[in-house]
PDB file of C-alpha atoms in Angstrom:
ATOM      1  CA  UNK A   1    -100.148-178.864 -12.948  1.00 40.00           C
ATOM      2  CA  UNK A   2    -101.710-177.187 -15.965  1.00 41.00           C
ATOM      3  CA  UNK A   3    -100.529-178.395 -19.359  1.00 41.00           C
ATOM      4  CA  UNK A   4     -99.632-174.782 -20.242  1.00 40.00           C
ATOM      5  CA  UNK A   5     -97.167-174.639 -17.349  1.00 45.00           C
ATOM      6  CA  UNK A   6     -95.388-177.925 -17.807  1.00 59.00           C
ATOM      7  CA  UNK A   7     -92.886-179.238 -20.311  1.00 57.00           C
ATOM      8  CA  UNK A   8     -89.863-177.520 -21.770  1.00 52.00           C
ATOM      9  CA  UNK A   9     -91.495-175.108 -24.194  1.00 58.00           C
ATOM     10  CA  UNK A  10     -88.183-173.630 -25.316  1.00 67.00           C
ATOM     11  CA  UNK A  11     -86.904-176.871 -26.806  1.00 83.00           C
ATOM     12  CA  UNK A  12     -88.161-179.549 -29.141  1.00 92.00           C
ATOM     13  CA  UNK A  13     -90.092-182.463 -27.697  1.00 96.00           C
ATOM     14  CA  UNK A  14     -88.291-185.775 -27.388  1.00 98.00           C
ATOM     15  CA  UNK A  15     -89.907-188.949 -28.694  1.00 98.00           C
ATOM     16  CA  UNK A  16     -89.041-192.607 -28.216  1.00 98.00           C
ATOM     17  CA  UNK A  17     -87.927-194.620 -31.225  1.00 98.00           C
ATOM     18  CA  UNK A  18     -86.514-198.134 -30.992  1.00 96.00           C
ATOM     19  CA  UNK A  19     -84.838-197.808 -27.631  1.00 96.00           C
ATOM     20  CA  UNK A  20     -83.694-194.187 -27.733  1.00 96.00           C
ATOM     21  CA  UNK A  21     -85.029-190.721 -26.957  1.00 98.00           C
ATOM     22  CA  UNK A  22     -84.577-188.434 -29.966  1.00 97.00           C
ATOM     23  CA  UNK A  23     -85.834-184.967 -30.997  1.00 97.00           C
ATOM     24  CA  UNK A  24     -89.109-185.400 -32.872  1.00 97.00           C
ATOM     25  CA  UNK A  25     -87.708-183.805 -36.038  1.00 96.00           C
ATOM     26  CA  UNK A  26     -84.904-186.377 -36.116  1.00 96.00           C
ATOM     27  CA  UNK A  27     -87.082-189.480 -35.706  1.00 97.00           C
ATOM     28  CA  UNK A  28     -86.867-191.599 -38.854  1.00 96.00           C
ATOM     29  CA  UNK A  29     -88.957-194.653 -39.767  1.00 96.00           C
ATOM     30  CA  UNK A  30     -88.416-196.609 -42.974  1.00 96.00           C
ATOM     31  CA  UNK A  31     -91.054-196.251 -45.721  1.00 95.00           C
ATOM     32  CA  UNK A  32     -90.937-200.057 -45.848  1.00 95.00           C
ATOM     33  CA  UNK A  33     -92.150-200.346 -42.277  1.00 95.00           C
ATOM     34  CA  UNK A  34     -95.208-202.580 -42.215  1.00 94.00           C
ATOM     35  CA  UNK A  35     -97.037-200.124 -39.983  1.00 94.00           C
ATOM     36  CA  UNK A  36     -96.883-197.636 -42.875  1.00 93.00           C
ATOM     37  CA  UNK A  37     -97.509-200.102 -45.711  1.00 92.00           C
ATOM     38  CA  UNK A  38    -100.140-202.327 -44.096  1.00 92.00           C
ATOM     39  CA  UNK A  39    -101.255-200.736 -40.834  1.00 92.00           C
ATOM     40  CA  UNK A  40     -99.655-203.871 -39.368  1.00 93.00           C
ATOM     41  CA  UNK A  41     -99.319-202.780 -35.776  1.00 94.00           C
ATOM     42  CA  UNK A  42    -100.985-201.972 -32.463  1.00 95.00           C
ATOM     43  CA  UNK A  43    -101.095-198.955 -30.203  1.00 95.00           C
ATOM     44  CA  UNK A  44    -102.065-197.691 -26.764  1.00 97.00           C
ATOM     45  CA  UNK A  45    -102.914-194.266 -25.365  1.00 97.00           C
ATOM     46  CA  UNK A  46    -102.465-193.725 -21.617  1.00 97.00           C
ATOM     47  CA  UNK A  47    -103.522-190.598 -19.763  1.00 97.00           C
ATOM     48  CA  UNK A  48    -101.219-189.503 -16.934  1.00 97.00           C
ATOM     49  CA  UNK A  49    -102.163-187.219 -14.053  1.00 97.00           C
ATOM     50  CA  UNK A  50     -99.451-186.103 -11.661  1.00 96.00           C
ATOM     51  CA  UNK A  51     -97.183-188.699 -13.244  1.00 96.00           C
ATOM     52  CA  UNK A  52     -99.633-191.554 -12.552  1.00 97.00           C
ATOM     53  CA  UNK A  53    -100.970-193.542 -15.505  1.00 97.00           C
ATOM     54  CA  UNK A  54    -104.719-194.170 -15.263  1.00 96.00           C
ATOM     55  CA  UNK A  55    -105.454-197.866 -15.639  1.00 96.00           C
ATOM     56  CA  UNK A  56    -101.846-198.551 -16.589  1.00 97.00           C
ATOM     57  CA  UNK A  57    -102.122-202.225 -15.607  1.00 96.00           C
ATOM     58  CA  UNK A  58    -105.114-202.582 -17.924  1.00 96.00           C
ATOM     59  CA  UNK A  59    -103.307-200.839 -20.777  1.00 97.00           C
ATOM     60  CA  UNK A  60    -100.319-203.173 -20.382  1.00 97.00           C
ATOM     61  CA  UNK A  61    -102.603-206.233 -20.374  1.00 96.00           C
ATOM     62  CA  UNK A  62    -104.500-205.033 -23.447  1.00 95.00           C
ATOM     63  CA  UNK A  63    -101.253-204.282 -25.277  1.00 96.00           C
ATOM     64  CA  UNK A  64    -100.067-207.821 -24.535  1.00 96.00           C
ATOM     65  CA  UNK A  65    -103.343-209.264 -25.820  1.00 94.00           C
ATOM     66  CA  UNK A  66    -103.171-207.186 -29.020  1.00 94.00           C
ATOM     67  CA  UNK A  67     -99.559-208.219 -29.662  1.00 95.00           C
ATOM     68  CA  UNK A  68    -100.448-211.865 -29.120  1.00 94.00           C
ATOM     69  CA  UNK A  69    -103.357-211.698 -31.565  1.00 91.00           C
ATOM     70  CA  UNK A  70    -101.102-210.107 -34.193  1.00 92.00           C
ATOM     71  CA  UNK A  71     -98.453-212.748 -33.411  1.00 92.00           C
ATOM     72  CA  UNK A  72     -95.777-210.202 -32.528  1.00 92.00           C
ATOM     73  CA  UNK A  73     -94.195-212.166 -29.661  1.00 81.00           C
ATOM     74  CA  UNK A  74     -90.852-210.422 -29.250  1.00 89.00           C
ATOM     75  CA  UNK A  75     -92.090-207.306 -27.432  1.00 95.00           C
ATOM     76  CA  UNK A  76     -92.651-207.252 -23.682  1.00 96.00           C
ATOM     77  CA  UNK A  77     -95.852-205.211 -23.165  1.00 97.00           C
ATOM     78  CA  UNK A  78     -94.508-203.883 -19.854  1.00 97.00           C
ATOM     79  CA  UNK A  79     -92.254-201.677 -21.984  1.00 97.00           C
ATOM     80  CA  UNK A  80     -95.237-199.315 -21.935  1.00 98.00           C
ATOM     81  CA  UNK A  81     -94.378-198.499 -18.318  1.00 97.00           C
ATOM     82  CA  UNK A  82     -90.679-197.773 -18.797  1.00 97.00           C
ATOM     83  CA  UNK A  83     -91.129-195.874 -22.062  1.00 98.00           C
ATOM     84  CA  UNK A  84     -93.892-193.726 -20.566  1.00 98.00           C
ATOM     85  CA  UNK A  85     -91.751-192.859 -17.565  1.00 97.00           C
ATOM     86  CA  UNK A  86     -88.786-192.004 -19.807  1.00 97.00           C
ATOM     87  CA  UNK A  87     -90.908-189.698 -21.982  1.00 98.00           C
ATOM     88  CA  UNK A  88     -92.497-187.902 -19.037  1.00 98.00           C
ATOM     89  CA  UNK A  89     -89.103-187.328 -17.433  1.00 97.00           C
ATOM     90  CA  UNK A  90     -87.345-186.273 -20.635  1.00 97.00           C
ATOM     91  CA  UNK A  91     -90.079-183.792 -21.553  1.00 97.00           C
ATOM     92  CA  UNK A  92     -90.621-182.525 -17.990  1.00 97.00           C
ATOM     93  CA  UNK A  93     -94.291-183.561 -17.996  1.00 97.00           C
ATOM     94  CA  UNK A  94     -96.606-184.878 -15.309  1.00 96.00           C
ATOM     95  CA  UNK A  95    -100.038-184.368 -16.948  1.00 97.00           C
ATOM     96  CA  UNK A  96     -99.901-185.879 -20.406  1.00 97.00           C
ATOM     97  CA  UNK A  97    -101.137-188.500 -22.846  1.00 97.00           C
ATOM     98  CA  UNK A  98     -98.625-191.128 -23.949  1.00 98.00           C
ATOM     99  CA  UNK A  99     -99.130-192.628 -27.403  1.00 97.00           C
ATOM    100  CA  UNK A 100     -97.206-195.851 -28.042  1.00 98.00           C
ATOM    101  CA  UNK A 101     -97.242-197.707 -31.363  1.00 97.00           C
ATOM    102  CA  UNK A 102     -95.621-201.027 -32.193  1.00 97.00           C
ATOM    103  CA  UNK A 103     -95.446-202.253 -35.781  1.00 96.00           C
ATOM    104  CA  UNK A 104     -94.270-205.644 -36.943  1.00 95.00           C
ATOM    105  CA  UNK A 105     -91.159-203.959 -38.345  1.00 96.00           C
ATOM    106  CA  UNK A 106     -89.399-203.324 -41.654  1.00 96.00           C
ATOM    107  CA  UNK A 107     -88.773-205.667 -44.569  1.00 92.00           C
ATOM    108  CA  UNK A 108     -87.124-204.578 -47.795  1.00 88.00           C
ATOM    109  CA  UNK A 109     -89.691-206.355 -49.971  1.00 89.00           C
ATOM    110  CA  UNK A 110     -93.383-205.511 -49.663  1.00 91.00           C
ATOM    111  CA  UNK A 111     -95.276-208.758 -49.139  1.00 90.00           C
ATOM    112  CA  UNK A 112     -98.511-209.628 -47.382  1.00 90.00           C
ATOM    113  CA  UNK A 113     -96.676-212.515 -45.726  1.00 89.00           C
ATOM    114  CA  UNK A 114     -94.181-211.034 -43.272  1.00 91.00           C
ATOM    115  CA  UNK A 115     -90.680-212.517 -43.036  1.00 89.00           C
ATOM    116  CA  UNK A 116     -89.903-214.520 -39.938  1.00 87.00           C
ATOM    117  CA  UNK A 117     -88.019-213.003 -37.013  1.00 87.00           C
ATOM    118  CA  UNK A 118     -88.698-209.358 -37.817  1.00 92.00           C
ATOM    119  CA  UNK A 119     -87.588-206.658 -35.388  1.00 95.00           C
ATOM    120  CA  UNK A 120     -90.645-204.617 -34.340  1.00 97.00           C
ATOM    121  CA  UNK A 121     -90.591-200.837 -34.590  1.00 97.00           C
ATOM    122  CA  UNK A 122     -91.490-199.144 -31.301  1.00 98.00           C
ATOM    123  CA  UNK A 123     -92.454-195.476 -31.342  1.00 98.00           C
ATOM    124  CA  UNK A 124     -93.926-193.350 -28.562  1.00 98.00           C
ATOM    125  CA  UNK A 125     -94.616-189.686 -27.890  1.00 98.00           C
ATOM    126  CA  UNK A 126     -95.987-187.559 -25.049  1.00 98.00           C
ATOM    127  CA  UNK A 127     -98.592-184.828 -25.501  1.00 97.00           C
ATOM    128  CA  UNK A 128     -99.207-182.323 -22.684  1.00 97.00           C
ATOM    129  CA  UNK A 129    -102.769-182.488 -21.316  1.00 96.00           C
ATOM    130  CA  UNK A 130    -104.763-180.820 -18.576  1.00 94.00           C
ATOM    131  CA  UNK A 131    -104.557-181.904 -14.970  1.00 95.00           C
ATOM    132  CA  UNK A 132    -107.128-183.832 -12.987  1.00 93.00           C
ATOM    133  CA  UNK A 133    -108.775-180.634 -11.752  1.00 94.00           C
ATOM    134  CA  UNK A 134    -109.833-179.831 -15.317  1.00 93.00           C
ATOM    135  CA  UNK A 135    -112.043-182.934 -15.293  1.00 92.00           C
ATOM    136  CA  UNK A 136    -114.328-181.334 -12.726  1.00 93.00           C
ATOM    137  CA  UNK A 137    -116.200-179.717 -15.604  1.00 94.00           C
ATOM    138  CA  UNK A 138    -118.136-182.238 -17.698  1.00 95.00           C
ATOM    139  CA  UNK A 139    -117.408-181.814 -21.386  1.00 95.00           C
ATOM    140  CA  UNK A 140    -120.160-182.286 -23.941  1.00 96.00           C
ATOM    141  CA  UNK A 141    -119.988-183.678 -27.445  1.00 96.00           C
ATOM    142  CA  UNK A 142    -122.131-183.688 -30.591  1.00 96.00           C
ATOM    143  CA  UNK A 143    -122.333-187.191 -32.077  1.00 97.00           C
ATOM    144  CA  UNK A 144    -123.757-188.772 -35.183  1.00 96.00           C
ATOM    145  CA  UNK A 145    -124.797-192.400 -35.713  1.00 96.00           C
ATOM    146  CA  UNK A 146    -123.622-194.480 -38.662  1.00 94.00           C
ATOM    147  CA  UNK A 147    -123.382-198.070 -39.845  1.00 92.00           C
ATOM    148  CA  UNK A 148    -120.385-199.956 -38.468  1.00 90.00           C
ATOM    149  CA  UNK A 149    -118.475-201.164 -41.535  1.00 85.00           C
ATOM    150  CA  UNK A 150    -115.209-201.984 -39.782  1.00 83.00           C
ATOM    151  CA  UNK A 151    -113.595-205.408 -39.611  1.00 77.00           C
ATOM    152  CA  UNK A 152    -114.688-207.973 -37.007  1.00 78.00           C
ATOM    153  CA  UNK A 153    -111.558-207.940 -34.805  1.00 76.00           C
ATOM    154  CA  UNK A 154    -112.344-204.755 -32.909  1.00 80.00           C
ATOM    155  CA  UNK A 155    -110.904-206.124 -29.649  1.00 79.00           C
ATOM    156  CA  UNK A 156    -107.416-205.625 -31.178  1.00 82.00           C
ATOM    157  CA  UNK A 157    -106.242-202.039 -30.721  1.00 86.00           C
ATOM    158  CA  UNK A 158    -104.957-201.969 -34.274  1.00 87.00           C
ATOM    159  CA  UNK A 159    -103.325-199.070 -36.090  1.00 86.00           C
ATOM    160  CA  UNK A 160    -105.541-199.917 -39.096  1.00 82.00           C
ATOM    161  CA  UNK A 161    -108.076-197.172 -38.360  1.00 82.00           C
ATOM    162  CA  UNK A 162    -109.522-196.354 -41.785  1.00 79.00           C
ATOM    163  CA  UNK A 163    -112.868-197.844 -40.751  1.00 81.00           C
ATOM    164  CA  UNK A 164    -112.987-195.287 -37.934  1.00 87.00           C
ATOM    165  CA  UNK A 165    -111.657-192.381 -39.982  1.00 89.00           C
ATOM    166  CA  UNK A 166    -114.221-192.631 -42.802  1.00 88.00           C
ATOM    167  CA  UNK A 167    -117.344-192.060 -40.629  1.00 91.00           C
ATOM    168  CA  UNK A 168    -115.662-189.015 -39.084  1.00 92.00           C
ATOM    169  CA  UNK A 169    -114.822-187.611 -42.511  1.00 91.00           C
ATOM    170  CA  UNK A 170    -118.430-188.123 -43.577  1.00 90.00           C
ATOM    171  CA  UNK A 171    -120.122-186.611 -40.522  1.00 93.00           C
ATOM    172  CA  UNK A 172    -117.716-183.945 -39.263  1.00 92.00           C
ATOM    173  CA  UNK A 173    -119.087-181.420 -41.758  1.00 89.00           C
ATOM    174  CA  UNK A 174    -122.404-181.522 -39.884  1.00 90.00           C
ATOM    175  CA  UNK A 175    -120.655-180.642 -36.626  1.00 92.00           C
ATOM    176  CA  UNK A 176    -120.280-184.170 -35.244  1.00 94.00           C
ATOM    177  CA  UNK A 177    -117.203-184.648 -33.068  1.00 95.00           C
ATOM    178  CA  UNK A 178    -117.709-188.417 -32.710  1.00 96.00           C
ATOM    179  CA  UNK A 179    -119.731-191.084 -34.521  1.00 96.00           C
ATOM    180  CA  UNK A 180    -121.518-193.904 -32.701  1.00 97.00           C
ATOM    181  CA  UNK A 181    -121.413-197.033 -34.829  1.00 95.00           C
ATOM    182  CA  UNK A 182    -124.295-199.450 -35.420  1.00 95.00           C
ATOM    183  CA  UNK A 183    -123.933-203.028 -36.680  1.00 93.00           C
ATOM    184  CA  UNK A 184    -126.961-205.196 -37.500  1.00 92.00           C
ATOM    185  CA  UNK A 185    -129.206-202.904 -35.496  1.00 95.00           C
ATOM    186  CA  UNK A 186    -127.002-203.016 -32.373  1.00 95.00           C
ATOM    187  CA  UNK A 187    -124.785-200.307 -30.884  1.00 96.00           C
ATOM    188  CA  UNK A 188    -121.089-201.213 -30.959  1.00 95.00           C
ATOM    189  CA  UNK A 189    -118.912-198.234 -29.960  1.00 95.00           C
ATOM    190  CA  UNK A 190    -117.754-194.839 -31.166  1.00 95.00           C
ATOM    191  CA  UNK A 191    -114.984-194.394 -33.712  1.00 94.00           C
ATOM    192  CA  UNK A 192    -112.594-193.674 -30.821  1.00 94.00           C
ATOM    193  CA  UNK A 193    -114.744-194.147 -27.720  1.00 96.00           C
ATOM    194  CA  UNK A 194    -116.823-196.614 -25.747  1.00 96.00           C
ATOM    195  CA  UNK A 195    -120.512-195.771 -25.404  1.00 97.00           C
ATOM    196  CA  UNK A 196    -122.896-195.737 -22.435  1.00 98.00           C
ATOM    197  CA  UNK A 197    -126.630-195.323 -23.066  1.00 98.00           C
ATOM    198  CA  UNK A 198    -129.402-194.685 -20.544  1.00 98.00           C
ATOM    199  CA  UNK A 199    -131.906-197.542 -20.832  1.00 97.00           C
ATOM    200  CA  UNK A 200    -134.815-197.524 -18.361  1.00 96.00           C
ATOM    201  CA  UNK A 201    -132.886-195.404 -15.894  1.00 96.00           C
ATOM    202  CA  UNK A 202    -129.697-197.494 -16.080  1.00 97.00           C
ATOM    203  CA  UNK A 203    -126.389-196.613 -17.770  1.00 97.00           C
ATOM    204  CA  UNK A 204    -125.840-199.534 -20.134  1.00 97.00           C
ATOM    205  CA  UNK A 205    -122.736-200.328 -22.168  1.00 97.00           C
ATOM    206  CA  UNK A 206    -122.378-203.127 -24.753  1.00 95.00           C
ATOM    207  CA  UNK A 207    -120.456-206.287 -23.745  1.00 94.00           C
ATOM    208  CA  UNK A 208    -116.925-206.593 -25.106  1.00 90.00           C
ATOM    209  CA  UNK A 209    -117.321-210.185 -26.242  1.00 83.00           C
ATOM    210  CA  UNK A 210    -120.810-209.797 -27.605  1.00 76.00           C
ATOM    211  CA  UNK A 211    -121.927-209.140 -31.155  1.00 78.00           C
ATOM    212  CA  UNK A 212    -120.715-206.751 -32.400  1.00 74.00           C
ATOM    213  CA  UNK A 213    -117.230-207.013 -30.911  1.00 80.00           C
ATOM    214  CA  UNK A 214    -115.850-203.868 -29.265  1.00 89.00           C
ATOM    215  CA  UNK A 215    -112.589-202.679 -27.732  1.00 88.00           C
ATOM    216  CA  UNK A 216    -111.692-203.452 -24.111  1.00 88.00           C
ATOM    217  CA  UNK A 217    -111.888-199.784 -23.104  1.00 94.00           C
ATOM    218  CA  UNK A 218    -109.886-198.877 -20.016  1.00 95.00           C
ATOM    219  CA  UNK A 219    -112.013-195.834 -19.211  1.00 96.00           C
ATOM    220  CA  UNK A 220    -115.123-197.948 -19.845  1.00 97.00           C
ATOM    221  CA  UNK A 221    -113.872-200.296 -17.115  1.00 96.00           C
ATOM    222  CA  UNK A 222    -113.008-197.409 -14.815  1.00 96.00           C
ATOM    223  CA  UNK A 223    -116.483-195.881 -15.221  1.00 97.00           C
ATOM    224  CA  UNK A 224    -118.192-199.204 -14.503  1.00 97.00           C
ATOM    225  CA  UNK A 225    -116.062-199.659 -11.373  1.00 97.00           C
ATOM    226  CA  UNK A 226    -116.844-196.138 -10.190  1.00 97.00           C
ATOM    227  CA  UNK A 227    -120.584-196.474 -10.795  1.00 97.00           C
ATOM    228  CA  UNK A 228    -120.734-199.783  -8.943  1.00 97.00           C
ATOM    229  CA  UNK A 229    -118.812-198.439  -5.956  1.00 96.00           C
ATOM    230  CA  UNK A 230    -121.008-195.338  -5.682  1.00 97.00           C
ATOM    231  CA  UNK A 231    -124.355-196.960  -6.427  1.00 97.00           C
ATOM    232  CA  UNK A 232    -124.960-195.398  -9.840  1.00 97.00           C
ATOM    233  CA  UNK A 233    -127.183-197.858 -11.756  1.00 97.00           C
ATOM    234  CA  UNK A 234    -125.212-199.462 -14.582  1.00 97.00           C
ATOM    235  CA  UNK A 235    -125.309-202.619 -16.678  1.00 97.00           C
ATOM    236  CA  UNK A 236    -123.320-204.505 -19.296  1.00 96.00           C
ATOM    237  CA  UNK A 237    -125.901-205.418 -21.942  1.00 95.00           C
ATOM    238  CA  UNK A 238    -126.627-205.238 -25.641  1.00 95.00           C
ATOM    239  CA  UNK A 239    -128.157-201.956 -26.815  1.00 96.00           C
ATOM    240  CA  UNK A 240    -130.388-201.614 -29.872  1.00 97.00           C
ATOM    241  CA  UNK A 241    -130.279-198.732 -32.319  1.00 97.00           C
ATOM    242  CA  UNK A 242    -133.831-197.852 -31.257  1.00 97.00           C
ATOM    243  CA  UNK A 243    -132.746-197.641 -27.605  1.00 98.00           C
ATOM    244  CA  UNK A 244    -129.877-195.349 -28.581  1.00 98.00           C
ATOM    245  CA  UNK A 245    -132.160-192.915 -30.386  1.00 97.00           C
ATOM    246  CA  UNK A 246    -134.788-193.030 -27.613  1.00 97.00           C
ATOM    247  CA  UNK A 247    -132.300-192.536 -24.794  1.00 97.00           C
ATOM    248  CA  UNK A 248    -132.414-189.460 -22.562  1.00 97.00           C
ATOM    249  CA  UNK A 249    -128.680-189.652 -21.787  1.00 98.00           C
ATOM    250  CA  UNK A 250    -125.635-190.907 -23.706  1.00 98.00           C
ATOM    251  CA  UNK A 251    -122.005-190.882 -22.550  1.00 97.00           C
ATOM    252  CA  UNK A 252    -118.721-191.656 -24.299  1.00 97.00           C
ATOM    253  CA  UNK A 253    -115.395-192.585 -22.677  1.00 97.00           C
ATOM    254  CA  UNK A 254    -111.821-192.859 -23.921  1.00 96.00           C
ATOM    255  CA  UNK A 255    -108.343-192.731 -22.437  1.00 93.00           C
ATOM    256  CA  UNK A 256    -107.526-189.256 -23.780  1.00 91.00           C
ATOM    257  CA  UNK A 257    -111.018-187.714 -23.832  1.00 89.00           C
ATOM    258  CA  UNK A 258    -111.807-189.463 -20.538  1.00 93.00           C
ATOM    259  CA  UNK A 259    -115.541-188.707 -20.265  1.00 95.00           C
ATOM    260  CA  UNK A 260    -118.096-186.654 -22.207  1.00 96.00           C
ATOM    261  CA  UNK A 261    -121.869-186.319 -22.184  1.00 97.00           C
ATOM    262  CA  UNK A 262    -123.520-186.499 -25.606  1.00 97.00           C
ATOM    263  CA  UNK A 263    -125.981-183.611 -25.855  1.00 97.00           C
ATOM    264  CA  UNK A 264    -126.771-183.981 -29.545  1.00 96.00           C
ATOM    265  CA  UNK A 265    -127.122-187.080 -31.751  1.00 97.00           C
ATOM    266  CA  UNK A 266    -127.418-186.283 -35.434  1.00 95.00           C
ATOM    267  CA  UNK A 267    -130.003-183.548 -35.875  1.00 93.00           C
ATOM    268  CA  UNK A 268    -131.731-183.940 -32.499  1.00 94.00           C
ATOM    269  CA  UNK A 269    -131.000-183.066 -28.903  1.00 97.00           C
ATOM    270  CA  UNK A 270    -130.368-185.912 -26.468  1.00 97.00           C
ATOM    271  CA  UNK A 271    -132.901-185.453 -23.666  1.00 96.00           C
ATOM    272  CA  UNK A 272    -133.307-181.716 -23.213  1.00 96.00           C
ATOM    273  CA  UNK A 273    -129.893-181.030 -24.741  1.00 96.00           C
ATOM    274  CA  UNK A 274    -128.127-180.560 -21.409  1.00 97.00           C
ATOM    275  CA  UNK A 275    -126.034-182.799 -19.129  1.00 97.00           C
ATOM    276  CA  UNK A 276    -128.438-185.230 -17.442  1.00 96.00           C
ATOM    277  CA  UNK A 277    -128.627-186.443 -13.821  1.00 97.00           C
ATOM    278  CA  UNK A 278    -127.135-189.885 -14.497  1.00 97.00           C
ATOM    279  CA  UNK A 279    -124.222-188.266 -16.321  1.00 97.00           C
ATOM    280  CA  UNK A 280    -123.574-185.984 -13.355  1.00 97.00           C
ATOM    281  CA  UNK A 281    -123.722-188.845 -10.849  1.00 97.00           C
ATOM    282  CA  UNK A 282    -121.461-191.056 -12.979  1.00 97.00           C
ATOM    283  CA  UNK A 283    -119.022-188.203 -13.519  1.00 97.00           C
ATOM    284  CA  UNK A 284    -118.776-187.478  -9.789  1.00 97.00           C
ATOM    285  CA  UNK A 285    -118.169-191.175  -9.078  1.00 97.00           C
ATOM    286  CA  UNK A 286    -115.538-191.433 -11.798  1.00 96.00           C
ATOM    287  CA  UNK A 287    -113.679-188.313 -10.690  1.00 96.00           C
ATOM    288  CA  UNK A 288    -113.547-189.603  -7.106  1.00 96.00           C
ATOM    289  CA  UNK A 289    -112.307-192.988  -8.366  1.00 95.00           C
ATOM    290  CA  UNK A 290    -109.571-191.362 -10.480  1.00 96.00           C
ATOM    291  CA  UNK A 291    -108.430-189.120  -7.631  1.00 95.00           C
ATOM    292  CA  UNK A 292    -108.012-192.203  -5.447  1.00 95.00           C
ATOM    293  CA  UNK A 293    -106.048-193.992  -8.156  1.00 94.00           C
ATOM    294  CA  UNK A 294    -103.747-191.013  -8.650  1.00 94.00           C
ATOM    295  CA  UNK A 295    -103.268-190.604  -4.890  1.00 92.00           C
ATOM    296  CA  UNK A 296    -102.317-194.265  -4.471  1.00 90.00           C
ATOM    297  CA  UNK A 297     -99.944-194.127  -7.439  1.00 85.00           C
ATOM    298  CA  UNK A 298     -98.382-190.888  -6.241  1.00 77.00           C
ATOM    299  CA  UNK A 299     -97.216-192.453  -2.976  1.00 68.00           C
ATOM    300  CA  UNK A 300     -95.512-195.248  -4.848  1.00 60.00           C
ATOM    301  CA  UNK A 301     -97.957-198.068  -4.190  1.00 40.00           C
ATOM    302  CA  UNK A 302     -97.469-201.029  -6.477  1.00 40.00           C
ATOM    303  CA  UNK A 303    -100.622-202.183  -8.245  1.00 42.00           C
ATOM    304  CA  UNK A 304    -102.802-199.137  -7.624  1.00 36.00           C
ATOM    305  CA  UNK A 305    -105.734-200.855  -9.259  1.00 36.00           C
ATOM    306  CA  UNK A 306    -105.747-203.624  -6.693  1.00 38.00           C
ATOM    307  CA  UNK A 307    -105.255-201.158  -3.860  1.00 35.00           C
ATOM    308  CA  UNK A 308    -108.497-199.353  -4.678  1.00 33.00           C
ATOM    309  CA  UNK A 309    -110.664-202.402  -4.957  1.00 35.00           C
ATOM    310  CA  UNK A 310    -110.419-203.883  -8.435  1.00 35.00           C
ATOM    311  CA  UNK A 311    -111.048-207.371  -7.080  1.00 31.00           C
ATOM    312  CA  UNK A 312    -114.290-206.237  -5.531  1.00 33.00           C
ATOM    313  CA  UNK A 313    -115.211-204.417  -8.718  1.00 35.00           C
ATOM    314  CA  UNK A 314    -114.763-207.591 -10.757  1.00 32.00           C
ATOM    315  CA  UNK A 315    -117.291-209.383  -8.603  1.00 31.00           C
ATOM    316  CA  UNK A 316    -119.627-206.403  -8.591  1.00 32.00           C
ATOM    317  CA  UNK A 317    -119.548-206.059 -12.353  1.00 33.00           C
ATOM    318  CA  UNK A 318    -120.382-209.723 -12.564  1.00 33.00           C
ATOM    319  CA  UNK A 319    -123.563-208.867 -10.696  1.00 31.00           C
ATOM    320  CA  UNK A 320    -124.675-206.607 -13.537  1.00 35.00           C
ATOM    321  CA  UNK A 321    -124.273-209.183 -16.228  1.00 33.00           C
ATOM    322  CA  UNK A 322    -120.588-209.832 -16.959  1.00 34.00           C
ATOM    323  CA  UNK A 323    -118.995-213.114 -15.963  1.00 29.00           C
ATOM    324  CA  UNK A 324    -115.498-212.936 -17.476  1.00 33.00           C
ATOM    325  CA  UNK A 325    -112.489-211.118 -15.979  1.00 34.00           C
ATOM    326  CA  UNK A 326    -112.530-207.369 -16.273  1.00 36.00           C
ATOM    327  CA  UNK A 327    -110.600-207.153 -19.561  1.00 34.00           C
ATOM    328  CA  UNK A 328    -112.863-209.710 -21.217  1.00 33.00           C
ATOM    329  CA  UNK A 329    -115.953-207.533 -21.048  1.00 36.00           C
TER     330      UNK A 329
END
């Protein structure tokens, strides 16, 4: 279903706030909320096609890991499932992106040390998006490269995103739609994406637990699984800045963007400035993988990831250089 044909366009969108669905204009969050004052919170973005959340199990697991690292123990990360379903139903959506944010909560006195036993603030909203058929066309993106000056805990999907906003502010004037970050001469990730770089004919992506640390990207995992299943050469390995600039193909992935080929990096074309053969092969594999996941989810199968071979993918990814479970890469 096209995003232009779904949703109730004649009424205001409903959002989720602390256990209730409310019109967006009526949602109220205290100015003393620590998410506002400190960026003290975490978030997830899940893309839904036909009412099926892509990689939803992985999003739930990552949300739980982020909450644990922030020591916000009172929220069950599986709430992402029920809140997403409530928002899709209430807004008459099937193809959408769900944004969920959890802050530590509100205290009446601003202090770096949070009070004990705070009640977290949970907010979520649905944005209509295109259907799976729209992914058949590969999107392209102009990127820049910049020094990674963010904090060292990038595996936490934190709402403190100033380190990602500043490079975009700096480089967007030159036409860049994303910035690939470099730390100590090594590629980390984009400001809002994971990065794949062609190195000697192989699509390589940096390891999650390497140096620099990067986010456990759900679409990064899905692309690796798809490439392995369809025989597209891929690897989990460190990537140097020199390899990035010399590469003939660069890809970026994210849960809302899904998949884009980088055709320009800074002031130069990547390869010949068009979508390359590895990008086309990887895209075809990914689209097939996503269609299978949506089909399994649509018939009500529990654990769609397992049903389409995640266990096998874990072992296969280990063969290209990763030894930890899928979310630890």
